[in-house]
Coordinates of C-alpha atoms in Angstrom, one line a residue:
X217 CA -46.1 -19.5 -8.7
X218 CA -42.7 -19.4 -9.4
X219 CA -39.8 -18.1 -7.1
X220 CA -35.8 -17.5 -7.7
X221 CA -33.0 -16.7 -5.6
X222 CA -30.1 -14.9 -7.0
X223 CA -27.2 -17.0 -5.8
X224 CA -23.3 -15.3 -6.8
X225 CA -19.8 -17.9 -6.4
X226 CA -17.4 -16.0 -6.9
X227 CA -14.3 -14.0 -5.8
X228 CA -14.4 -9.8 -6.1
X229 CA -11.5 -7.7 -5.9
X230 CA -9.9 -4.6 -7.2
X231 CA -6.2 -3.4 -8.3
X232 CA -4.9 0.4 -7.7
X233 CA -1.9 1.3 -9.4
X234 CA 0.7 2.4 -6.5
X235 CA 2.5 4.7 -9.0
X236 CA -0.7 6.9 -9.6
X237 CA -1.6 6.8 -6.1
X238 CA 2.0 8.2 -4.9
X239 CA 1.9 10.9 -7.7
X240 CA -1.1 12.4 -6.2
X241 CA -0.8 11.8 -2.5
X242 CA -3.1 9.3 -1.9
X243 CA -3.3 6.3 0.4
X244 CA -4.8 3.1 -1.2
X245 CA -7.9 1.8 -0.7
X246 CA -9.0 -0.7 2.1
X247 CA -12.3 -1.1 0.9
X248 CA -15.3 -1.1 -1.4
X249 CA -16.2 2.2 0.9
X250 CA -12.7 4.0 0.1
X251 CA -13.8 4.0 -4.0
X252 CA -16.7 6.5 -3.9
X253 CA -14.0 9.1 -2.1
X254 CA -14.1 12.5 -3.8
X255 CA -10.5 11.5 -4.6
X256 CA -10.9 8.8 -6.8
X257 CA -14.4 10.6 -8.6
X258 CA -14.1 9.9 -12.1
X259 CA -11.1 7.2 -11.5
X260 CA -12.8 4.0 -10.6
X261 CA -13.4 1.7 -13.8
X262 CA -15.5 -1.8 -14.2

């Protein structure tokens, strides 16, 4: 029998672009949460 373990070292983060953000009236991000807002649908790439 064999087993794993998924095991990630590593750093995540993201950028916004304050330019866009103050064009539309939007507050930046604080967290992962914030990015699946109906106000960044469609916005968010990987």
């Amino acid at each position: 029998n064999y087993r794993t373990v998924g095991i990630y070292a590593g750093a995540l983060g993201y950028g916004y672009n304050t330019e866009w953000l103050d064009s539309r009236g939007l507050t930046a991000p604080t967290c992962w949460a914030d990015l699946v807002k109906p106000e960044f649908k469609g916005e968010v790439q990987i």
